[in-house]
Coordinates of C-alpha atoms in Angstrom, one line a residue:
W15 CA 0.0 0.0 0.0
I16 CA 1.0 3.6 -0.7
Y17 CA 0.1 6.3 1.8
E18 CA 0.3 10.1 2.3
Y19 CA -0.5 12.5 5.1
G20 CA -2.3 15.8 4.9
N21 CA -3.9 18.5 7.1
H22 CA -0.9 18.6 9.5
G23 CA -1.0 14.9 10.0
G24 CA -4.8 14.8 10.6
L25 CA -5.7 13.1 7.4
V26 CA -4.2 10.0 5.7
V27 CA -4.9 8.6 2.3
I28 CA -3.9 5.0 1.3
A29 CA -4.2 3.0 -1.9
D30 CA -3.3 -0.5 -3.1
M31 CA -0.3 -0.1 -5.3
A32 CA 0.4 -3.9 -5.7
N33 CA -2.9 -4.8 -7.4
K34 CA -5.2 -3.1 -9.9
T35 CA -7.9 -1.1 -8.1
S36 CA -10.6 1.5 -8.6
K37 CA -10.8 2.5 -5.0
A38 CA -8.8 4.1 -2.2
E39 CA -9.3 4.8 1.5
Y40 CA -8.9 7.7 3.9
S41 CA -9.0 8.2 7.6
F42 CA -9.6 11.5 9.5
D43 CA -9.1 10.0 13.0
E44 CA -5.6 8.5 13.0
G45 CA -6.8 5.1 11.7
H46 CA -9.7 4.7 14.1
S47 CA -12.0 4.3 11.1
W48 CA -11.4 4.0 7.4
H49 CA -13.7 5.2 4.5
E50 CA -13.5 3.8 1.0
F51 CA -14.1 6.0 -2.0
G52 CA -14.0 5.5 -5.8
I53 CA -11.2 6.9 -7.9
A54 CA -12.1 5.5 -11.3
D55 CA -14.8 3.5 -13.1
Q56 CA -12.3 0.9 -14.2
A57 CA -9.4 -0.6 -12.2
L58 CA -5.9 0.9 -12.7
D59 CA -2.4 0.5 -11.4
I60 CA -1.7 3.3 -8.8
T61 CA 1.9 4.6 -8.8
N62 CA 1.9 7.2 -6.1
V63 CA -0.1 9.7 -3.9
L64 CA 1.4 13.1 -3.5
I65 CA 0.7 16.3 -1.5
E66 CA 2.6 19.6 -1.2
P67 CA 5.9 19.4 0.8
D68 CA 4.6 20.6 4.2
A69 CA 1.7 18.1 4.2
I70 CA -0.8 20.8 5.5
A71 CA -3.3 20.9 2.6
R72 CA -6.4 18.7 2.2
K73 CA -5.9 18.1 -1.5
F74 CA -3.9 15.2 -2.9
I75 CA -2.7 14.1 -6.3
M76 CA -3.0 10.4 -7.1
Y77 CA -1.5 9.1 -10.4
G78 CA -1.1 5.8 -12.1
H79 CA -1.8 4.1 -15.4
R80 CA -4.1 1.7 -17.2
G81 CA -2.0 0.0 -19.8
V82 CA 0.0 2.7 -21.6
T83 CA -2.4 5.4 -20.6
G84 CA -1.4 7.6 -17.7
I85 CA -4.2 8.7 -15.3
L86 CA -4.1 11.6 -12.8
R87 CA -6.7 12.3 -10.1
L88 CA -7.2 15.2 -7.8
L89 CA -8.5 14.1 -4.4
D90 CA -10.1 17.1 -2.6
F91 CA -11.1 16.6 1.0
S92 CA -11.6 20.3 1.8
K93 CA -15.4 19.8 2.2
L94 CA -15.0 16.7 4.4
H95 CA -15.5 18.8 7.6
Q96 CA -16.9 22.3 7.4
R97 CA -15.7 23.4 10.9
V98 CA -12.3 24.7 11.8
C99 CA -10.7 23.2 14.9
E100 CA -10.7 25.5 17.9
G101 CA -9.2 25.7 21.4
T102 CA -5.4 25.5 21.1
K103 CA -5.0 27.4 24.3
E104 CA -7.4 25.1 26.1
A105 CA -5.8 21.9 24.7
G106 CA -6.7 18.9 26.8
T107 CA -10.0 20.2 28.1
D108 CA -13.5 19.1 27.0
K109 CA -14.2 22.4 25.2
S110 CA -11.1 22.1 23.0
D111 CA -10.6 20.1 19.8
Y112 CA -7.0 19.7 20.7
E113 CA -5.0 17.7 23.2
R114 CA -1.5 17.7 24.6
W115 CA 0.7 14.8 23.6
S116 CA 4.2 13.8 24.7
P117 CA 6.4 11.2 22.9
S118 CA 7.6 8.6 25.4
D119 CA 10.4 6.0 25.6
R120 CA 8.4 2.9 26.3
L121 CA 11.6 1.0 27.1
A122 CA 12.4 3.4 30.0
G123 CA 8.7 3.9 30.8
G124 CA 8.8 7.6 30.9
E125 CA 8.2 10.8 28.9
C126 CA 11.7 12.3 29.5
I127 CA 13.9 11.9 26.5
L128 CA 17.4 13.3 26.6
G129 CA 16.6 15.0 29.9
H130 CA 13.5 16.9 28.9
K131 CA 9.9 16.4 28.3
D132 CA 8.3 17.8 25.0
E133 CA 4.6 18.4 24.8
Y134 CA 2.9 19.0 21.4
V135 CA -0.6 20.3 20.8
R136 CA -2.5 18.1 18.3
R137 CA -6.0 17.6 17.2
K138 CA -8.0 15.0 19.2
Q139 CA -8.4 11.7 17.4
L140 CA -12.2 11.9 17.1
A141 CA -12.6 15.7 16.7
E142 CA -14.6 16.2 13.5
C143 CA -12.9 19.4 12.3
F144 CA -9.9 20.4 10.2
N145 CA -6.7 22.3 10.9
E146 CA -6.3 25.5 9.1
E147 CA -3.3 25.4 6.6
G148 CA -1.6 28.2 8.6
F149 CA -2.0 26.4 11.9
E150 CA 1.2 26.2 14.0
H151 CA 1.5 23.4 16.6
P152 CA 2.3 25.0 20.0
T153 CA 5.1 23.1 21.7
F154 CA 6.2 23.1 25.4
Q155 CA 9.5 21.8 26.8
S156 CA 10.6 21.3 30.4
N157 CA 13.7 19.8 31.8
C158 CA 13.5 16.6 33.9
R159 CA 15.4 15.7 37.0
C160 CA 18.7 13.8 36.3
T161 CA 19.0 10.1 36.9
K162 CA 21.6 7.6 36.0
E163 CA 19.9 7.1 32.7
N164 CA 21.0 10.6 31.6
Y165 CA 24.6 9.6 32.0
E166 CA 27.1 7.2 30.3
C167 CA 30.3 5.7 31.7
D168 CA 33.4 7.8 31.4
L169 CA 36.7 6.5 30.1
G170 CA 38.0 3.7 32.3
F171 CA 34.6 2.6 33.5
V172 CA 32.0 0.2 32.2
R173 CA 28.4 -0.8 32.7
K174 CA 27.5 -4.4 33.1
Q175 CA 24.3 -5.7 31.5
G176 CA 21.2 -5.1 33.7
T177 CA 22.6 -2.3 35.8
L178 CA 23.1 1.5 35.4
D179 CA 26.1 1.6 37.8
C180 CA 29.5 2.4 36.2
T181 CA 32.4 0.3 37.7
R182 CA 36.1 0.4 37.1
D183 CA 37.3 -1.4 34.0
P184 CA 40.7 -2.8 34.7
S185 CA 41.4 -3.3 31.0
Q186 CA 41.4 0.4 30.3
Q187 CA 43.7 3.2 31.6
L188 CA 42.1 6.2 33.2
P189 CA 42.6 9.4 31.3
W190 CA 45.5 11.6 32.5
P191 CA 44.1 14.2 35.0
K192 CA 44.2 17.9 34.0
S193 CA 45.1 19.0 37.5
C194 CA 45.8 17.6 41.0
N195 CA 44.9 18.8 44.4
P196 CA 47.6 20.1 46.9
N197 CA 48.2 16.6 48.0
G198 CA 49.0 15.5 44.5
Q199 CA 45.8 13.5 44.1
A200 CA 43.2 13.7 41.3
A201 CA 39.6 12.4 41.4
A202 CA 38.1 10.5 38.5
S203 CA 34.4 10.6 37.7
A204 CA 32.8 7.4 36.6
Y205 CA 29.9 9.2 34.8
R206 CA 29.5 11.8 32.1
R207 CA 26.3 13.3 30.8
V208 CA 25.0 12.0 27.5
P209 CA 25.7 14.6 24.8
G210 CA 22.7 16.7 24.2
D211 CA 21.0 15.8 27.4
T212 CA 19.4 18.8 29.2
C213 CA 18.4 17.3 32.6
S214 CA 19.0 19.3 35.8
G215 CA 19.4 18.5 39.5
G216 CA 19.0 15.0 40.8
F217 CA 21.8 12.5 40.3

């Protein structure tokens, strides 16, 4: 199957490109329901479905061929929902068509990725409205408290499988210290923050 997104990700169109077909399908609710529609009286081979580069419009171009004859179809979903989505500032409430959503690392079981939590405002799955083409998704970012997951082992230390603790690796030499204290001693840290991580406080 070939697919393409539109309306800021709120609309998806799919079509069978492996078999001849005269129909395609669309979903306006993130795949919760699919609706079939006709694209031709006779079956054709579909080559691709296209939309403008930003994928914000509600009009698609589908093209293919029947034998040696090329076929082009304009798919216009601009009348699918008459109402414009409202309530970006009240996202997450009952009176808003929008919700706040955070990507999460399911392996770690949390919403903090590289030391911060990102929240995006997106249309609710079952909201029967469309995003305006000029709609800009508000985003919110906040730093998370540091844990050992935000750190990796420094040179000369290693993590064993199943633990986040860094222990001395006798097979590696410690890096030469940049400076020593008055007693001629230098301390080596077993941990260093993962590059790009923005966590604060905590560990």
